[in-house]
mmCIF file of C-alpha atoms in Angstrom:
data_model
loop_
_atom_site.group_PDB
_atom_site.id
_atom_site.type_symbol
_atom_site.label_atom_id
_atom_site.label_comp_id
_atom_site.label_asym_id
_atom_site.label_seq_id
_atom_site.Cartn_x
_atom_site.Cartn_y
_atom_site.Cartn_z
ATOM 1 C CA MET G 1 67.561 -6.108 -63.207
ATOM 2 C CA SER G 2 64.284 -7.886 -62.600
ATOM 3 C CA GLN G 3 61.463 -6.063 -60.890
ATOM 4 C CA GLN G 4 59.815 -7.631 -57.864
ATOM 5 C CA PRO G 5 56.044 -8.101 -58.295
ATOM 6 C CA LEU G 6 53.925 -5.739 -56.267
ATOM 7 C CA LYS G 7 52.224 -7.276 -53.269
ATOM 8 C CA THR G 8 48.449 -7.247 -53.308
ATOM 9 C CA LEU G 9 47.128 -5.175 -50.444
ATOM 10 C CA PRO G 10 44.498 -6.905 -48.299
ATOM 11 C CA ASP G 11 40.917 -5.789 -48.745
ATOM 12 C CA LEU G 12 40.065 -4.088 -45.477
ATOM 13 C CA ASP G 13 36.389 -4.901 -46.004
ATOM 14 C CA GLN G 14 36.895 -8.617 -46.522
ATOM 15 C CA VAL G 15 34.737 -10.700 -44.235
ATOM 16 C CA ASP G 16 36.641 -12.868 -41.769
ATOM 17 C CA THR G 17 34.844 -16.159 -42.353
ATOM 18 C CA SER G 18 36.316 -17.625 -39.161
ATOM 19 C CA ASN G 19 34.694 -14.812 -37.150
ATOM 20 C CA VAL G 20 31.134 -14.949 -38.561
ATOM 21 C CA GLN G 21 28.594 -17.504 -37.372
ATOM 22 C CA GLY G 22 27.617 -19.858 -40.156
ATOM 23 C CA ASP G 23 23.848 -19.490 -39.974
ATOM 24 C CA ILE G 24 24.277 -15.743 -40.512
ATOM 25 C CA TYR G 25 25.970 -16.538 -43.813
ATOM 26 C CA PRO G 26 25.623 -18.621 -45.901
ATOM 27 C CA GLY G 27 23.144 -20.471 -43.669
ATOM 28 C CA PHE G 28 23.195 -23.980 -42.239
ATOM 29 C CA PRO G 29 22.560 -26.939 -44.536
ATOM 30 C CA LYS G 30 20.098 -28.949 -42.474
ATOM 31 C CA ARG G 31 17.188 -31.340 -42.289
ATOM 32 C CA ASN G 32 16.370 -30.596 -38.644
ATOM 33 C CA GLU G 33 16.864 -27.569 -36.410
ATOM 34 C CA ASP G 34 16.115 -26.745 -32.782
ATOM 35 C CA PHE G 35 15.969 -23.353 -31.091
ATOM 36 C CA LEU G 36 16.844 -23.589 -27.404
ATOM 37 C CA PHE G 37 15.809 -20.363 -25.643
ATOM 38 C CA PHE G 38 17.424 -19.766 -22.263
ATOM 39 C CA VAL G 39 17.993 -17.380 -19.358
ATOM 40 C CA ILE G 40 21.354 -16.900 -17.659
ATOM 41 C CA ARG G 41 21.169 -18.059 -14.027
ATOM 42 C CA ASP G 42 24.842 -17.695 -13.076
ATOM 43 C CA GLN G 43 26.932 -15.135 -14.936
ATOM 44 C CA ALA G 44 30.327 -16.434 -13.767
ATOM 45 C CA LYS G 45 29.561 -20.077 -14.630
ATOM 46 C CA PHE G 46 28.061 -19.061 -17.973
ATOM 47 C CA LYS G 47 31.139 -17.049 -18.970
ATOM 48 C CA GLN G 48 33.353 -19.972 -17.981
ATOM 49 C CA ALA G 49 31.250 -22.326 -20.121
ATOM 50 C CA LEU G 50 31.692 -20.018 -23.124
ATOM 51 C CA LYS G 51 35.449 -20.625 -22.826
ATOM 52 C CA ASN G 52 35.045 -24.408 -22.806
ATOM 53 C CA PRO G 53 37.058 -25.808 -25.758
ATOM 54 C CA ASP G 54 34.164 -28.149 -26.559
ATOM 55 C CA PHE G 55 31.910 -25.138 -27.132
ATOM 56 C CA LYS G 56 32.657 -23.866 -30.633
ATOM 57 C CA PRO G 57 29.987 -22.077 -32.678
ATOM 58 C CA THR G 58 29.924 -23.153 -36.324
ATOM 59 C CA THR G 59 31.510 -20.462 -38.517
ATOM 60 C CA THR G 60 30.995 -19.365 -42.106
ATOM 61 C CA ALA G 61 34.277 -21.083 -42.997
ATOM 62 C CA ASP G 62 33.011 -24.319 -41.402
ATOM 63 C CA VAL G 63 29.816 -24.175 -43.468
ATOM 64 C CA PHE G 64 31.735 -23.631 -46.720
ATOM 65 C CA VAL G 65 33.779 -26.776 -45.977
ATOM 66 C CA LEU G 66 30.657 -28.742 -45.075
ATOM 67 C CA ARG G 67 28.800 -27.664 -48.207
ATOM 68 C CA GLN G 68 31.744 -28.861 -50.294
ATOM 69 C CA GLU G 69 31.658 -32.208 -48.469
ATOM 70 C CA ILE G 70 27.951 -32.502 -49.294
ATOM 71 C CA LYS G 71 28.638 -31.658 -52.934
ATOM 72 C CA ASP G 72 31.424 -34.249 -53.099
ATOM 73 C CA ALA G 73 29.203 -36.891 -51.488
ATOM 74 C CA LYS G 74 26.501 -36.254 -54.082
ATOM 75 C CA SER G 75 28.997 -36.551 -56.932
ATOM 76 C CA ARG G 76 30.135 -39.917 -55.523
ATOM 77 C CA GLN G 77 26.485 -40.937 -55.129
ATOM 78 C CA ALA G 78 27.289 -41.745 -51.518
ATOM 79 C CA VAL G 79 24.651 -43.570 -49.508
ATOM 80 C CA GLY G 80 23.071 -41.540 -46.725
ATOM 81 C CA LEU G 81 23.536 -37.959 -45.637
ATOM 82 C CA VAL G 82 26.735 -36.296 -44.480
ATOM 83 C CA PRO G 83 26.569 -36.328 -40.663
ATOM 84 C CA MET G 84 26.644 -32.883 -39.062
ATOM 85 C CA ALA G 85 25.859 -31.139 -35.794
ATOM 86 C CA LEU G 86 25.961 -27.356 -36.156
ATOM 87 C CA MET G 87 25.490 -24.679 -33.500
ATOM 88 C CA ASN G 88 25.247 -20.886 -33.218
ATOM 89 C CA ILE G 89 24.315 -18.628 -30.322
ATOM 90 C CA ALA G 90 22.530 -15.270 -30.107
ATOM 91 C CA PHE G 91 21.776 -12.898 -27.238
ATOM 92 C CA SER G 92 18.938 -10.495 -26.529
ATOM 93 C CA ARG G 93 19.460 -7.086 -24.942
ATOM 94 C CA ASN G 94 18.551 -8.705 -21.615
ATOM 95 C CA GLY G 95 21.176 -11.357 -22.228
ATOM 96 C CA LEU G 96 23.907 -8.813 -22.906
ATOM 97 C CA ASN G 97 22.906 -6.970 -19.743
ATOM 98 C CA ALA G 98 23.110 -10.238 -17.789
ATOM 99 C CA LEU G 99 26.693 -10.601 -19.023
ATOM 100 C CA GLY G 100 27.530 -7.084 -17.908
ATOM 101 C CA ILE G 101 27.613 -5.680 -21.458
ATOM 102 C CA ALA G 102 25.739 -2.392 -21.407
ATOM 103 C CA GLU G 103 27.034 -0.814 -24.637
ATOM 104 C CA SER G 104 24.352 -0.093 -27.222
ATOM 105 C CA LEU G 105 24.705 -1.733 -30.627
ATOM 106 C CA ASN G 106 23.494 1.530 -32.153
ATOM 107 C CA GLN G 107 24.799 4.483 -30.189
ATOM 108 C CA THR G 108 23.152 7.016 -32.527
ATOM 109 C CA ASP G 109 19.559 5.831 -31.988
ATOM 110 C CA SER G 110 18.055 5.562 -28.525
ATOM 111 C CA ASP G 111 14.929 3.998 -30.083
ATOM 112 C CA ASP G 112 16.859 1.179 -31.764
ATOM 113 C CA PRO G 113 14.493 -1.853 -31.994
ATOM 114 C CA PHE G 114 17.102 -4.269 -30.640
ATOM 115 C CA GLU G 115 17.699 -2.126 -27.580
ATOM 116 C CA GLN G 116 13.950 -1.905 -26.913
ATOM 117 C CA GLY G 117 13.184 -5.552 -27.602
ATOM 118 C CA GLN G 118 10.555 -7.130 -29.843
ATOM 119 C CA LEU G 119 7.897 -7.321 -27.118
ATOM 120 C CA ASP G 120 7.919 -3.545 -26.705
ATOM 121 C CA ASN G 121 7.548 -3.186 -30.475
ATOM 122 C CA ALA G 122 4.752 -5.746 -30.930
ATOM 123 C CA GLU G 123 2.055 -3.128 -31.550
ATOM 124 C CA ARG G 124 4.211 -1.319 -34.117
ATOM 125 C CA LEU G 125 4.794 -4.658 -35.844
ATOM 126 C CA GLY G 126 1.037 -5.077 -36.260
ATOM 127 C CA ASP G 127 0.777 -8.109 -34.004
ATOM 128 C CA PRO G 128 -2.755 -8.878 -32.779
ATOM 129 C CA GLY G 129 -3.386 -8.023 -29.151
ATOM 130 C CA GLN G 130 -5.316 -5.786 -26.816
ATOM 131 C CA ILE G 131 -4.764 -2.724 -24.681
ATOM 132 C CA GLY G 132 -4.543 -3.589 -20.993
ATOM 133 C CA PRO G 133 -3.603 -1.834 -17.747
ATOM 134 C CA GLY G 134 0.086 -2.154 -18.612
ATOM 135 C CA GLY G 135 -0.311 -1.043 -22.205
ATOM 136 C CA PHE G 136 -0.466 -3.181 -25.352
ATOM 137 C CA ASP G 137 -0.568 -6.922 -24.655
ATOM 138 C CA PRO G 138 0.159 -8.997 -27.789
ATOM 139 C CA HIS G 139 -1.390 -12.418 -28.316
ATOM 140 C CA TRP G 140 1.963 -14.166 -28.027
ATOM 141 C CA ASP G 141 2.819 -17.528 -26.509
ATOM 142 C CA GLN G 142 3.464 -16.860 -22.829
ATOM 143 C CA GLU G 143 7.071 -18.074 -23.046
ATOM 144 C CA PHE G 144 7.950 -15.230 -25.404
ATOM 145 C CA LYS G 145 6.482 -12.688 -22.978
ATOM 146 C CA SER G 146 8.853 -13.884 -20.269
ATOM 147 C CA ARG G 147 12.513 -13.009 -20.010
ATOM 148 C CA ILE G 148 14.734 -14.582 -22.669
ATOM 149 C CA ASP G 149 18.481 -13.929 -22.554
ATOM 150 C CA GLY G 150 19.562 -15.910 -25.578
ATOM 151 C CA VAL G 151 19.052 -18.810 -27.916
ATOM 152 C CA PHE G 152 21.132 -21.710 -29.181
ATOM 153 C CA LEU G 153 20.496 -22.599 -32.833
ATOM 154 C CA VAL G 154 21.262 -26.292 -33.321
ATOM 155 C CA ALA G 155 20.978 -27.968 -36.720
ATOM 156 C CA GLY G 156 21.846 -31.287 -38.301
ATOM 157 C CA GLU G 157 21.015 -33.863 -40.925
ATOM 158 C CA SER G 158 18.854 -35.801 -38.461
ATOM 159 C CA ILE G 159 16.958 -35.482 -35.203
ATOM 160 C CA GLU G 160 19.576 -37.712 -33.576
ATOM 161 C CA SER G 161 22.421 -35.346 -34.480
ATOM 162 C CA VAL G 162 20.474 -32.343 -33.200
ATOM 163 C CA ASN G 163 19.554 -34.076 -29.939
ATOM 164 C CA GLY G 164 23.163 -35.126 -29.416
ATOM 165 C CA LYS G 165 24.411 -31.568 -29.888
ATOM 166 C CA VAL G 166 21.748 -30.151 -27.566
ATOM 167 C CA ALA G 167 22.764 -32.682 -24.897
ATOM 168 C CA LYS G 168 26.404 -31.549 -25.185
ATOM 169 C CA ILE G 169 25.378 -27.897 -24.826
ATOM 170 C CA GLN G 170 23.299 -28.714 -21.754
ATOM 171 C CA ALA G 171 26.236 -30.612 -20.244
ATOM 172 C CA ILE G 172 28.646 -27.716 -20.870
ATOM 173 C CA PHE G 173 26.404 -24.967 -19.484
ATOM 174 C CA GLY G 174 24.709 -26.991 -16.760
ATOM 175 C CA ASP G 175 22.867 -24.937 -14.158
ATOM 176 C CA SER G 176 24.352 -21.661 -15.425
ATOM 177 C CA ILE G 177 21.280 -21.451 -17.670
ATOM 178 C CA GLY G 178 17.590 -22.215 -17.393
ATOM 179 C CA GLU G 179 15.610 -23.471 -20.389
ATOM 180 C CA VAL G 180 12.661 -21.256 -21.330
ATOM 181 C CA LEU G 181 11.513 -23.037 -24.481
ATOM 182 C CA ARG G 182 12.774 -25.578 -26.994
ATOM 183 C CA PHE G 183 11.319 -25.194 -30.454
ATOM 184 C CA SER G 184 11.908 -27.891 -33.106
ATOM 185 C CA GLY G 185 11.548 -27.756 -36.873
ATOM 186 C CA ALA G 186 12.223 -29.927 -39.908
ATOM 187 C CA VAL G 187 12.410 -29.403 -43.642
ATOM 188 C CA ARG G 188 9.477 -30.434 -45.781
ATOM 189 C CA SER G 189 9.444 -33.863 -47.382
ATOM 190 C CA GLY G 190 8.146 -35.525 -50.525
ATOM 191 C CA ALA G 191 7.081 -33.224 -53.354
ATOM 192 C CA ASN G 192 7.759 -30.206 -51.123
ATOM 193 C CA LYS G 193 11.409 -31.108 -50.510
ATOM 194 C CA GLY G 194 13.671 -28.132 -51.185
ATOM 195 C CA HIS G 195 10.893 -25.605 -50.706
ATOM 196 C CA GLU G 196 10.558 -23.107 -47.896
ATOM 197 C CA HIS G 197 7.683 -23.696 -45.516
ATOM 198 C CA PHE G 198 5.615 -21.066 -47.271
ATOM 199 C CA GLY G 199 5.948 -23.121 -50.439
ATOM 200 C CA TRP G 200 8.545 -21.240 -52.472
ATOM 201 C CA PHE G 201 11.749 -22.808 -53.727
ATOM 202 C CA ASP G 202 14.377 -22.537 -51.010
ATOM 203 C CA GLY G 203 17.254 -20.085 -51.431
ATOM 204 C CA ILE G 204 15.986 -17.991 -54.332
ATOM 205 C CA SER G 205 15.806 -14.921 -52.105
ATOM 206 C CA GLN G 206 19.145 -15.586 -50.398
ATOM 207 C CA PRO G 207 21.510 -12.877 -51.654
ATOM 208 C CA SER G 208 25.215 -13.575 -51.967
ATOM 209 C CA LEU G 209 27.635 -11.201 -50.289
ATOM 210 C CA LYS G 210 30.631 -9.423 -51.755
ATOM 211 C CA ASN G 211 34.103 -9.754 -50.230
ATOM 212 C CA VAL G 212 33.587 -13.180 -48.657
ATOM 213 C CA PRO G 213 36.717 -15.304 -49.268
ATOM 214 C CA GLY G 214 35.993 -18.907 -50.189
ATOM 215 C CA ALA G 215 32.356 -18.301 -51.075
ATOM 216 C CA PRO G 216 30.992 -20.292 -54.034
ATOM 217 C CA PRO G 217 29.994 -18.365 -57.185
ATOM 218 C CA PRO G 218 26.688 -16.497 -56.756
ATOM 219 C CA GLN G 219 23.518 -18.080 -58.102
ATOM 220 C CA PRO G 220 21.828 -16.390 -61.073
ATOM 221 C CA GLY G 221 19.090 -13.989 -60.107
ATOM 222 C CA PRO G 222 19.715 -11.875 -57.020
ATOM 223 C CA GLU G 223 22.583 -9.405 -57.301
ATOM 224 C CA GLN G 224 25.507 -9.577 -54.915
ATOM 225 C CA ILE G 225 25.115 -7.146 -52.051
ATOM 226 C CA SER G 226 27.497 -5.371 -49.701
ATOM 227 C CA PRO G 227 28.328 -7.506 -46.662
ATOM 228 C CA GLY G 228 27.293 -4.779 -44.201
ATOM 229 C CA ILE G 229 23.644 -5.219 -45.148
ATOM 230 C CA ILE G 230 23.765 -8.485 -43.189
ATOM 231 C CA ILE G 231 27.046 -8.383 -41.238
ATOM 232 C CA CYS G 232 27.748 -5.520 -38.832
ATOM 233 C CA GLY G 233 30.735 -3.263 -39.314
ATOM 234 C CA HIS G 234 31.237 -3.784 -43.052
ATOM 235 C CA ASP G 235 30.515 -1.714 -46.140
ATOM 236 C CA GLY G 236 26.758 -1.286 -46.437
ATOM 237 C CA ASP G 237 26.025 -1.322 -42.699
ATOM 238 C CA PRO G 238 23.275 1.307 -42.230
ATOM 239 C CA VAL G 239 24.773 2.150 -38.836
ATOM 240 C CA SER G 240 28.138 3.914 -38.776
ATOM 241 C CA THR G 241 31.003 1.713 -37.596
ATOM 242 C CA THR G 242 31.848 4.383 -35.027
ATOM 243 C CA ALA G 243 28.353 3.963 -33.556
ATOM 244 C CA ARG G 244 28.869 0.248 -32.918
ATOM 245 C CA PRO G 245 31.126 -1.261 -30.252
ATOM 246 C CA GLU G 246 34.153 -3.069 -31.657
ATOM 247 C CA TRP G 247 32.982 -6.433 -30.302
ATOM 248 C CA ALA G 248 29.825 -6.201 -32.459
ATOM 249 C CA ARG G 249 31.837 -6.301 -35.703
ATOM 250 C CA GLU G 250 30.889 -9.299 -37.859
ATOM 251 C CA GLY G 251 27.853 -10.073 -35.765
ATOM 252 C CA SER G 252 24.309 -9.775 -37.078
ATOM 253 C CA TYR G 253 20.697 -9.581 -35.934
ATOM 254 C CA LEU G 254 18.296 -12.488 -35.462
ATOM 255 C CA ALA G 255 14.548 -11.908 -35.458
ATOM 256 C CA PHE G 256 12.531 -14.942 -34.358
ATOM 257 C CA ARG G 257 8.880 -14.826 -35.414
ATOM 258 C CA LYS G 258 6.348 -17.638 -35.000
ATOM 259 C CA LEU G 259 3.767 -17.095 -37.738
ATOM 260 C CA LYS G 260 0.938 -19.110 -39.280
ATOM 261 C CA GLN G 261 1.832 -19.432 -42.956
ATOM 262 C CA LEU G 262 -1.259 -21.425 -44.032
ATOM 263 C CA VAL G 263 0.309 -22.932 -47.161
ATOM 264 C CA PRO G 264 -2.297 -25.695 -47.770
ATOM 265 C CA GLU G 265 -5.060 -23.180 -47.085
ATOM 266 C CA PHE G 266 -3.640 -20.817 -49.698
ATOM 267 C CA HIS G 267 -3.531 -23.595 -52.288
ATOM 268 C CA GLN G 268 -7.118 -24.526 -51.402
ATOM 269 C CA PHE G 269 -8.058 -20.887 -51.942
ATOM 270 C CA LEU G 270 -6.769 -21.070 -55.518
ATOM 271 C CA VAL G 271 -8.867 -24.198 -56.098
ATOM 272 C CA LYS G 272 -11.950 -22.682 -54.494
ATOM 273 C CA ILE G 273 -12.002 -19.649 -56.750
ATOM 274 C CA GLN G 274 -11.596 -22.002 -59.736
ATOM 275 C CA PHE G 275 -8.405 -20.471 -61.065
ATOM 276 C CA GLN G 276 -7.130 -24.023 -61.536
ATOM 277 C CA LYS G 277 -9.136 -24.062 -64.795
ATOM 278 C CA TYR G 278 -6.678 -21.447 -66.006
ATOM 279 C CA PRO G 279 -3.255 -22.439 -64.602
ATOM 280 C CA ILE G 280 -1.444 -19.316 -65.808
ATOM 281 C CA VAL G 281 -4.000 -17.106 -64.038
ATOM 282 C CA SER G 282 -3.560 -19.131 -60.852
ATOM 283 C CA MET G 283 0.197 -18.675 -61.077
ATOM 284 C CA VAL G 284 -0.155 -14.939 -61.633
ATOM 285 C CA VAL G 285 -2.448 -14.577 -58.610
ATOM 286 C CA SER G 286 0.076 -16.514 -56.529
ATOM 287 C CA PHE G 287 2.881 -14.327 -57.823
ATOM 288 C CA ARG G 288 1.024 -11.073 -57.222
ATOM 289 C CA ALA G 289 0.389 -12.083 -53.610
ATOM 290 C CA HIS G 290 3.953 -13.137 -52.836
ATOM 291 C CA ASP G 291 6.267 -11.656 -55.530
ATOM 292 C CA CYS G 292 7.422 -15.034 -56.791
ATOM 293 C CA LEU G 293 6.089 -18.278 -58.219
ATOM 294 C CA ASP G 294 5.980 -21.599 -56.373
ATOM 295 C CA ALA G 295 9.120 -22.594 -58.254
ATOM 296 C CA GLY G 296 10.814 -19.584 -56.746
ATOM 297 C CA GLN G 297 11.432 -17.352 -59.745
ATOM 298 C CA PRO G 298 11.204 -13.622 -59.096
ATOM 299 C CA GLU G 299 9.409 -11.608 -61.772
ATOM 300 C CA PRO G 300 12.433 -10.887 -64.054
ATOM 301 C CA LEU G 301 13.146 -14.632 -64.382
ATOM 302 C CA SER G 302 9.565 -15.812 -64.829
ATOM 303 C CA SER G 303 8.830 -14.559 -68.329
#
């Protein structure tokens, strides 16, 4: 009598890649990206727009498929870039309130930074500013001091793809939202292609997550980490799953910071102090300041 093979039980901590937004993990492949900050003007119209079948945030599963398409195109030496128009959405505490969602994302901590908002924490973050009649007033762009309910993250292989996607979003949501600020960015070109805007090789500090079906093999260097460090409600989440509302599972946090990185100025500094006469010393100074070399290697891989 033959014995039936035992069925493999599902891993309860596996990440549902169709339920996680793709820029949370593994991140959008992109040449251009826009951040469209908005306020909700009409709750009913906005909720209806969210249900529009043409409004579909790009998921982790979508990004895995797209990255494979890019890899295949490179192997074929295809001409041009793979066309793409990717989109994610994030809400502030004000935005959740505007939608009638009052539940805290961390019910064990009344001082949770997300619940307070970044503006209220600007002094604790060390942002420059001054004490005024209303308390600490950070030297922020005025738009970020005003109410912001959410942001659309729109990315693509070209400005045209990004603009086209933004136009579709604006058509879907119409007057249910008001635009606060549109912020555009692009990857670096020429010799700096593939490097983060601070100058380091892109992706070296991007950890791979455990229990993500369909994920490519991890890159050498950073160890795999528990998914809950980035994705809410999974193993490694510093907040107990019972302290988060069920709808927050497989979401994450987005912190938007506009900082002056001064990359050319830093390189000029190395020249000015004449470390360029001794390249290894220059590299060590750069490493000591930022914990990695321009090529991206962390210390264990740089010797």
